[in-house]
């Protein structure tokens, strides 16, 4: 597989996470800028995020959930099936953990950064998010 600069960037960003920190990759949408964003108006941007747990051993990966399961993004069955094939668990799936709302979610060991980066990139692609519209936030 050829080098993927976006995936390489994500892997490096994930590797920089210290215990308790996070990486958020959020689509920027014109209608969500300025006052409209502050007031919560407009279409929610699609996102993926990773949080390193407090002891540093695991990563919690999350992605915008399907509207049909209480999440914030309209998603057809084919898209949801593709996301599940990448390893995501959706609300109601066996093993899904309701840590913070109806998001797609999976826990990975910290040592699996390559898989985490690939999963985040593949998820954004599956959701048709253009990497050029993604804002990266570390915190």
CSV table of N, CA and C in Angstrom, one decimal:
chain,number,residue,atom,x,y,z
A,1,UNK,N,0.8,-1.2,0.0
A,1,UNK,CA,0.0,0.0,0.0
A,1,UNK,C,0.9,1.2,0.0
A,2,UNK,N,0.6,2.2,-0.9
A,2,UNK,CA,1.4,3.4,-0.9
A,2,UNK,C,1.3,4.2,0.3
A,3,UNK,N,2.3,5.1,0.6
A,3,UNK,CA,2.3,6.0,1.7
A,3,UNK,C,1.1,6.9,1.6
A,4,UNK,N,0.5,7.1,2.7
A,4,UNK,CA,-0.7,8.0,2.8
A,4,UNK,C,-0.3,9.2,3.8
A,5,UNK,N,0.0,10.4,3.3
A,5,UNK,CA,0.5,11.4,4.1
A,5,UNK,C,-0.5,11.8,5.2
A,6,UNK,N,-1.8,11.7,4.9
A,6,UNK,CA,-2.8,12.0,6.0
A,6,UNK,C,-2.8,11.0,7.1
A,7,UNK,N,-2.7,9.7,6.7
A,7,UNK,CA,-2.6,8.7,7.7
A,7,UNK,C,-1.3,8.8,8.5
A,8,UNK,N,-0.2,9.1,7.8
A,8,UNK,CA,1.0,9.3,8.6
A,8,UNK,C,0.9,10.4,9.6
A,9,UNK,N,0.3,11.5,9.2
A,9,UNK,CA,0.1,12.7,10.0
A,9,UNK,C,-0.8,12.3,11.3
A,10,UNK,N,-1.8,11.5,11.0
A,10,UNK,CA,-2.6,11.0,12.2
A,10,UNK,C,-1.9,10.1,13.1
A,11,UNK,N,-1.1,9.2,12.5
A,11,UNK,CA,-0.3,8.3,13.4
A,11,UNK,C,0.6,9.1,14.3
A,12,UNK,N,1.3,10.1,13.7
A,12,UNK,CA,2.2,10.9,14.5
A,12,UNK,C,1.4,11.7,15.6
A,13,UNK,N,0.2,12.2,15.2
A,13,UNK,CA,-0.6,13.0,16.2
A,13,UNK,C,-1.0,12.0,17.3
A,14,UNK,N,-1.4,10.8,17.0
A,14,UNK,CA,-1.8,9.8,18.0
A,14,UNK,C,-0.6,9.5,18.9
A,15,UNK,N,0.5,9.3,18.3
A,15,UNK,CA,1.7,9.0,19.1
A,15,UNK,C,2.1,10.1,20.1
A,16,UNK,N,1.7,11.3,19.8
A,16,UNK,CA,2.0,12.4,20.7
A,16,UNK,C,1.1,12.5,21.9
A,17,UNK,N,0.0,11.8,21.9
A,17,UNK,CA,-1.0,11.8,23.0
A,17,UNK,C,-0.4,11.3,24.3
A,18,UNK,N,-0.5,12.1,25.3
A,18,UNK,CA,-0.1,11.7,26.6
A,18,UNK,C,-1.4,11.2,27.3
A,19,UNK,N,-1.2,10.4,28.4
A,19,UNK,CA,-2.4,9.9,29.1
A,19,UNK,C,-3.4,11.0,29.4
A,20,UNK,N,-4.7,10.8,29.1
A,20,UNK,CA,-5.7,11.8,29.4
A,20,UNK,C,-5.9,12.8,28.3
A,21,UNK,N,-5.1,12.8,27.2
A,21,UNK,CA,-5.3,13.8,26.2
A,21,UNK,C,-6.1,13.2,25.0
A,22,UNK,N,-6.4,14.0,24.0
A,22,UNK,CA,-7.3,13.6,22.9
A,22,UNK,C,-6.9,14.3,21.6
A,23,UNK,N,-7.3,13.7,20.6
A,23,UNK,CA,-7.2,14.2,19.2
A,23,UNK,C,-8.5,14.2,18.6
A,24,UNK,N,-9.0,15.3,18.1
A,24,UNK,CA,-10.3,15.5,17.4
A,24,UNK,C,-10.0,15.9,16.0
A,25,UNK,N,-10.6,15.2,15.0
A,25,UNK,CA,-10.6,15.5,13.6
A,25,UNK,C,-12.0,15.8,13.2
A,26,UNK,N,-12.3,17.1,12.9
A,26,UNK,CA,-13.6,17.6,12.7
A,26,UNK,C,-13.7,18.3,11.3
A,27,UNK,N,-14.7,17.9,10.5
A,27,UNK,CA,-15.0,18.5,9.3
A,27,UNK,C,-15.4,20.0,9.5
A,28,UNK,N,-14.8,20.9,8.8
A,28,UNK,CA,-15.3,22.3,9.0
A,28,UNK,C,-16.3,22.6,7.9
A,29,UNK,N,-17.4,23.1,8.3
A,29,UNK,CA,-18.5,23.4,7.4
A,29,UNK,C,-18.8,24.9,7.4
A,30,UNK,N,-18.9,25.5,6.2
A,30,UNK,CA,-19.1,27.0,6.2
A,30,UNK,C,-20.3,27.4,7.0
A,31,UNK,N,-21.4,26.7,7.0
A,31,UNK,CA,-22.6,27.2,7.7
A,31,UNK,C,-22.4,27.0,9.2
A,32,UNK,N,-21.3,26.4,9.7
A,32,UNK,CA,-21.1,26.3,11.1
A,32,UNK,C,-20.1,27.3,11.7
A,33,UNK,N,-19.7,28.3,10.9
A,33,UNK,CA,-18.8,29.3,11.3
A,33,UNK,C,-19.5,30.4,12.0
A,34,UNK,N,-18.8,31.2,12.8
A,34,UNK,CA,-19.3,32.4,13.4
A,34,UNK,C,-20.5,32.2,14.4
A,35,UNK,N,-21.4,33.1,14.3
A,35,UNK,CA,-22.6,33.0,15.3
A,35,UNK,C,-23.4,31.7,15.1
A,36,UNK,N,-23.5,31.2,13.9
A,36,UNK,CA,-24.3,30.0,13.7
A,36,UNK,C,-23.7,28.8,14.4
A,37,UNK,N,-22.4,28.8,14.5
A,37,UNK,CA,-21.7,27.7,15.2
A,37,UNK,C,-22.0,27.9,16.7
A,38,UNK,N,-21.9,29.1,17.2
A,38,UNK,CA,-22.1,29.3,18.7
A,38,UNK,C,-23.5,29.0,19.1
A,39,UNK,N,-24.5,29.2,18.2
A,39,UNK,CA,-25.8,28.9,18.5
A,39,UNK,C,-26.3,27.5,18.1
A,40,UNK,N,-25.3,26.7,17.5
A,40,UNK,CA,-25.6,25.3,17.2
A,40,UNK,C,-26.4,25.2,16.0
A,41,UNK,N,-26.4,26.2,15.1
A,41,UNK,CA,-27.2,26.1,13.9
A,41,UNK,C,-26.4,25.4,12.8
A,42,UNK,N,-27.0,24.9,11.8
A,42,UNK,CA,-26.4,24.3,10.6
A,42,UNK,C,-26.2,22.8,10.8
A,43,UNK,N,-25.6,22.2,9.8
A,43,UNK,CA,-25.4,20.7,9.8
A,43,UNK,C,-24.2,20.4,10.7
A,44,UNK,N,-24.3,19.4,11.5
A,44,UNK,CA,-23.2,19.0,12.3
A,44,UNK,C,-22.1,18.5,11.4
A,45,UNK,N,-20.9,18.9,11.7
A,45,UNK,CA,-19.7,18.4,11.0
A,45,UNK,C,-19.4,16.9,11.4
A,46,UNK,N,-19.0,16.1,10.4
A,46,UNK,CA,-18.7,14.8,10.7
A,46,UNK,C,-17.3,14.8,11.4
A,47,UNK,N,-17.1,13.8,12.3
A,47,UNK,CA,-15.9,13.9,13.1
A,47,UNK,C,-15.5,12.5,13.5
A,48,UNK,N,-14.2,12.3,13.9
A,48,UNK,CA,-13.6,11.2,14.5
A,48,UNK,C,-12.7,11.7,15.6
A,49,UNK,N,-12.6,10.9,16.7
A,49,UNK,CA,-11.7,11.4,17.8
A,49,UNK,C,-11.1,10.2,18.5
A,50,UNK,N,-10.0,10.5,19.1
A,50,UNK,CA,-9.3,9.5,19.9
A,50,UNK,C,-8.9,10.1,21.2
A,51,UNK,N,-9.1,9.3,22.3
A,51,UNK,CA,-8.7,9.8,23.6
A,51,UNK,C,-7.8,8.7,24.3
A,52,UNK,N,-6.7,9.1,24.7
A,52,UNK,CA,-5.8,8.1,25.5
A,52,UNK,C,-6.3,8.1,26.9
A,53,UNK,N,-6.5,6.9,27.4
A,53,UNK,CA,-7.0,6.8,28.8
A,53,UNK,C,-6.0,7.3,29.8
A,54,UNK,N,-6.4,7.5,31.0
A,54,UNK,CA,-5.6,8.1,32.1
A,54,UNK,C,-4.3,7.2,32.4
A,55,UNK,N,-4.4,5.9,32.3
A,55,UNK,CA,-3.2,5.1,32.6
A,55,UNK,C,-2.4,4.9,31.3
A,56,UNK,N,-2.8,5.4,30.2
A,56,UNK,CA,-2.0,5.4,29.0
A,56,UNK,C,-2.0,4.1,28.2
A,57,UNK,N,-2.8,3.1,28.7
A,57,UNK,CA,-2.8,1.7,28.1
A,57,UNK,C,-3.7,1.6,26.9
A,58,UNK,N,-4.8,2.4,26.8
A,58,UNK,CA,-5.7,2.2,25.7
A,58,UNK,C,-6.1,3.5,25.1
A,59,UNK,N,-6.7,3.4,23.9
A,59,UNK,CA,-7.2,4.5,23.1
A,59,UNK,C,-8.7,4.2,23.0
A,60,UNK,N,-9.5,5.2,23.2
A,60,UNK,CA,-11.0,5.2,23.0
A,60,UNK,C,-11.1,6.0,21.7
A,61,UNK,N,-11.6,5.3,20.6
A,61,UNK,CA,-11.9,5.9,19.3
A,61,UNK,C,-13.4,6.1,19.3
A,62,UNK,N,-13.8,7.3,18.8
A,62,UNK,CA,-15.2,7.6,18.6
A,62,UNK,C,-15.4,8.3,17.3
A,63,UNK,N,-16.6,8.1,16.7
A,63,UNK,CA,-17.0,8.8,15.5
A,63,UNK,C,-18.4,9.2,15.6
A,64,UNK,N,-18.8,10.2,14.8
A,64,UNK,CA,-20.2,10.6,14.8
A,64,UNK,C,-21.1,9.4,14.6
A,65,UNK,N,-22.2,9.4,15.3
A,65,UNK,CA,-23.1,8.2,15.3
A,65,UNK,C,-24.2,8.5,14.3
A,66,UNK,N,-24.8,7.4,13.8
A,66,UNK,CA,-25.9,7.5,12.9
A,66,UNK,C,-27.2,8.0,13.5
A,67,UNK,N,-27.8,8.9,12.8
A,67,UNK,CA,-29.0,9.6,13.3
A,67,UNK,C,-30.1,8.5,13.7
A,68,UNK,N,-30.2,7.5,12.9
A,68,UNK,CA,-31.2,6.4,13.2
A,68,UNK,C,-31.0,5.7,14.5
A,69,UNK,N,-29.8,5.9,15.1
A,69,UNK,CA,-29.5,5.3,16.4
A,69,UNK,C,-29.3,6.4,17.5
A,70,UNK,N,-29.8,7.6,17.2
A,70,UNK,CA,-29.7,8.7,18.2
A,70,UNK,C,-28.5,9.6,18.0
A,71,UNK,N,-27.6,9.3,17.0
A,71,UNK,CA,-26.5,10.1,16.7
A,71,UNK,C,-26.8,11.4,15.9
A,72,UNK,N,-25.7,12.0,15.4
A,72,UNK,CA,-25.9,13.3,14.7
A,72,UNK,C,-25.8,13.3,13.2
A,73,UNK,N,-25.7,12.2,12.6
A,73,UNK,CA,-25.4,12.2,11.2
A,73,UNK,C,-26.3,11.2,10.4
A,74,UNK,N,-27.1,11.6,9.4
A,74,UNK,CA,-27.9,10.7,8.6
A,74,UNK,C,-26.9,9.7,8.0
A,75,UNK,N,-27.2,8.4,8.1
A,75,UNK,CA,-26.3,7.4,7.6
A,75,UNK,C,-27.2,6.2,7.1
A,76,UNK,N,-27.0,5.8,5.9
A,76,UNK,CA,-27.7,4.6,5.3
A,76,UNK,C,-27.1,3.3,5.9
A,77,UNK,N,-27.9,2.3,5.7
A,77,UNK,CA,-27.4,0.9,6.2
A,77,UNK,C,-26.1,0.5,5.6
A,78,UNK,N,-25.9,0.8,4.3
A,78,UNK,CA,-24.6,0.4,3.7
A,78,UNK,C,-23.4,1.1,4.3
A,79,UNK,N,-23.6,2.4,4.6
A,79,UNK,CA,-22.5,3.1,5.2
A,79,UNK,C,-22.2,2.6,6.6
A,80,UNK,N,-23.3,2.4,7.4
A,80,UNK,CA,-23.1,1.8,8.7
A,80,UNK,C,-22.5,0.4,8.7
A,81,UNK,N,-22.9,-0.4,7.7
A,81,UNK,CA,-22.2,-1.7,7.6
A,81,UNK,C,-20.8,-1.6,7.3
A,82,UNK,N,-20.4,-0.7,6.4
A,82,UNK,CA,-19.0,-0.4,6.1
A,82,UNK,C,-18.2,0.0,7.3
A,83,UNK,N,-18.8,0.9,8.1
A,83,UNK,CA,-18.1,1.3,9.3
A,83,UNK,C,-18.0,0.2,10.4
A,84,UNK,N,-19.0,-0.6,10.5
A,84,UNK,CA,-18.9,-1.8,11.4
A,84,UNK,C,-17.8,-2.7,10.9
A,85,UNK,N,-17.6,-2.9,9.5
A,85,UNK,CA,-16.6,-3.7,9.0
A,85,UNK,C,-15.2,-3.2,9.3
A,86,UNK,N,-15.1,-1.9,9.6
A,86,UNK,CA,-13.8,-1.3,9.9
A,86,UNK,C,-13.5,-1.6,11.4
A,87,UNK,N,-14.5,-2.0,12.2
A,87,UNK,CA,-14.3,-2.3,13.6
A,87,UNK,C,-15.1,-1.5,14.5
A,88,UNK,N,-15.9,-0.6,14.0
A,88,UNK,CA,-16.7,0.3,14.9
A,88,UNK,C,-17.9,-0.5,15.5
A,89,UNK,N,-18.2,-0.1,16.7
A,89,UNK,CA,-19.4,-0.6,17.4
A,89,UNK,C,-20.4,0.5,17.4
A,90,UNK,N,-21.7,0.2,17.1
A,90,UNK,CA,-22.7,1.2,17.2
A,90,UNK,C,-23.6,1.0,18.4
A,91,UNK,N,-24.4,2.0,18.8
A,91,UNK,CA,-25.3,1.8,19.9
A,91,UNK,C,-26.2,0.6,19.6
A,92,UNK,N,-26.3,-0.3,20.7
A,92,UNK,CA,-27.0,-1.5,20.6
A,92,UNK,C,-26.2,-2.7,20.2
A,93,UNK,N,-25.0,-2.5,19.6
A,93,UNK,CA,-24.2,-3.7,19.3
A,93,UNK,C,-23.6,-4.3,20.6
A,94,UNK,N,-23.4,-5.7,20.5
A,94,UNK,CA,-22.8,-6.3,21.6
A,94,UNK,C,-21.4,-5.7,21.8
A,95,UNK,N,-21.1,-5.4,23.1
A,95,UNK,CA,-19.8,-4.8,23.4
A,95,UNK,C,-19.7,-3.3,23.3
A,96,UNK,N,-20.7,-2.7,22.8
A,96,UNK,CA,-20.7,-1.2,22.7
A,96,UNK,C,-20.8,-0.6,24.1
A,97,UNK,N,-20.0,0.4,24.4
A,97,UNK,CA,-20.0,0.9,25.7
A,97,UNK,C,-20.6,2.4,25.6
A,98,UNK,N,-21.6,2.7,26.4
A,98,UNK,CA,-22.2,4.0,26.4
A,98,UNK,C,-21.4,4.9,27.3
A,99,UNK,N,-20.2,5.3,26.9
A,99,UNK,CA,-19.4,6.1,27.7
A,99,UNK,C,-19.8,7.6,27.6
A,100,UNK,N,-20.4,8.0,26.5
A,100,UNK,CA,-20.8,9.4,26.4
A,100,UNK,C,-21.7,9.7,25.2
A,101,UNK,N,-22.7,8.9,25.1
A,101,UNK,CA,-23.7,9.3,24.1
A,101,UNK,C,-23.7,8.3,22.9
A,102,UNK,N,-24.6,8.5,21.9
A,102,UNK,CA,-24.8,7.6,20.8
A,102,UNK,C,-23.8,7.7,19.7
A,103,UNK,N,-22.5,7.6,20.0
A,103,UNK,CA,-21.4,7.6,19.0
A,103,UNK,C,-21.0,6.2,18.6
A,104,UNK,N,-20.4,6.1,17.5
A,104,UNK,CA,-19.7,4.9,17.1
A,104,UNK,C,-18.5,4.9,18.0
A,105,UNK,N,-18.1,3.7,18.5
A,105,UNK,CA,-17.0,3.6,19.5
A,105,UNK,C,-16.3,2.3,19.5
A,106,UNK,N,-15.0,2.3,19.8
A,106,UNK,CA,-14.2,1.1,20.0
A,106,UNK,C,-13.0,1.5,20.8
A,107,UNK,N,-12.6,0.5,21.6
A,107,UNK,CA,-11.4,0.7,22.4
A,107,UNK,C,-10.3,-0.2,21.7
A,108,UNK,N,-9.1,0.4,21.6
A,108,UNK,CA,-7.9,-0.3,21.1
A,108,UNK,C,-6.8,-0.1,22.0
A,109,UNK,N,-5.9,-1.1,22.1
A,109,UNK,CA,-4.7,-0.9,22.9
A,109,UNK,C,-3.8,0.2,22.4
A,110,UNK,N,-3.1,0.9,23.3
A,110,UNK,CA,-2.2,2.0,22.9
A,110,UNK,C,-1.2,1.5,21.9
A,111,UNK,N,-0.8,0.3,22.0
A,111,UNK,CA,0.3,-0.2,21.1
A,111,UNK,C,-0.2,-0.4,19.6
A,112,UNK,N,-1.5,-0.2,19.4
A,112,UNK,CA,-2.1,-0.4,18.0
A,112,UNK,C,-2.3,0.9,17.3
A,113,UNK,N,-1.3,1.8,17.3
A,113,UNK,CA,-1.5,3.1,16.7
A,113,UNK,C,-1.7,3.1,15.2
A,114,UNK,N,-1.0,2.1,14.5
A,114,UNK,CA,-1.2,2.0,13.1
A,114,UNK,C,-2.6,1.7,12.7
A,115,UNK,N,-3.2,0.7,13.5
A,115,UNK,CA,-4.6,0.4,13.2
A,115,UNK,C,-5.5,1.5,13.5
A,116,UNK,N,-5.3,2.2,14.6
A,116,UNK,CA,-6.1,3.4,15.0
A,116,UNK,C,-6.1,4.5,13.9
A,117,UNK,N,-4.9,4.8,13.4
A,117,UNK,CA,-4.7,5.8,12.4
A,117,UNK,C,-5.5,5.4,11.1
A,118,UNK,N,-5.3,4.1,10.7
A,118,UNK,CA,-5.9,3.6,9.5
A,118,UNK,C,-7.5,3.7,9.7
A,119,UNK,N,-7.9,3.3,10.9
A,119,UNK,CA,-9.4,3.3,11.1
A,119,UNK,C,-10.0,4.7,11.0
A,120,UNK,N,-9.3,5.7,11.6
A,120,UNK,CA,-9.7,7.0,11.6
A,120,UNK,C,-9.8,7.6,10.1
A,121,UNK,N,-8.7,7.3,9.4
A,121,UNK,CA,-8.7,7.8,8.0
A,121,UNK,C,-9.8,7.0,7.1
A,122,UNK,N,-9.9,5.7,7.3
A,122,UNK,CA,-10.9,5.0,6.5
A,122,UNK,C,-12.3,5.4,6.9
A,123,UNK,N,-12.5,5.8,8.1
A,123,UNK,CA,-13.8,6.3,8.6
A,123,UNK,C,-14.2,7.6,7.9
A,124,UNK,N,-13.2,8.5,7.9
A,124,UNK,CA,-13.5,9.8,7.3
A,124,UNK,C,-13.8,9.6,5.8
A,125,UNK,N,-13.0,8.7,5.2
A,125,UNK,CA,-13.3,8.5,3.7
A,125,UNK,C,-14.7,7.8,3.5
A,126,UNK,N,-15.0,6.9,4.4
A,126,UNK,CA,-16.3,6.2,4.3
A,126,UNK,C,-17.4,7.3,4.4
A,127,UNK,N,-17.2,8.3,5.3
A,127,UNK,CA,-18.2,9.3,5.5
A,127,UNK,C,-18.1,10.4,4.5
A,128,UNK,N,-17.2,10.2,3.5
A,128,UNK,CA,-17.0,11.2,2.4
A,128,UNK,C,-16.5,12.6,2.9
A,129,UNK,N,-15.7,12.6,3.9
A,129,UNK,CA,-15.1,13.8,4.4
A,129,UNK,C,-13.8,14.0,3.6
A,130,UNK,N,-13.7,15.2,3.0
A,130,UNK,CA,-12.4,15.6,2.3
A,130,UNK,C,-11.4,16.0,3.3
A,131,UNK,N,-10.2,15.3,3.3
A,131,UNK,CA,-9.2,15.6,4.3
A,131,UNK,C,-8.8,17.1,4.3
A,132,UNK,N,-9.0,17.8,3.2
A,132,UNK,CA,-8.7,19.2,3.2
A,132,UNK,C,-9.6,20.1,4.0
A,133,UNK,N,-10.8,19.5,4.4
A,133,UNK,CA,-11.7,20.2,5.2
A,133,UNK,C,-11.6,19.9,6.7
A,134,UNK,N,-10.7,19.1,7.1
A,134,UNK,CA,-10.6,18.6,8.4
A,134,UNK,C,-9.7,19.5,9.3
A,135,UNK,N,-10.2,19.9,10.4
A,135,UNK,CA,-9.5,20.6,11.4
A,135,UNK,C,-9.1,19.6,12.5
A,136,UNK,N,-7.8,19.7,12.9
A,136,UNK,CA,-7.2,18.8,13.9
A,136,UNK,C,-7.0,19.6,15.2
A,137,UNK,N,-7.6,19.1,16.3
A,137,UNK,CA,-7.4,19.7,17.6
A,137,UNK,C,-6.8,18.7,18.5
A,138,UNK,N,-5.7,19.1,19.2
A,138,UNK,CA,-5.1,18.2,20.2
A,138,UNK,C,-5.4,18.9,21.6
A,139,UNK,N,-5.8,18.1,22.6
A,139,UNK,CA,-6.0,18.7,23.8
A,139,UNK,C,-5.8,17.7,25.0
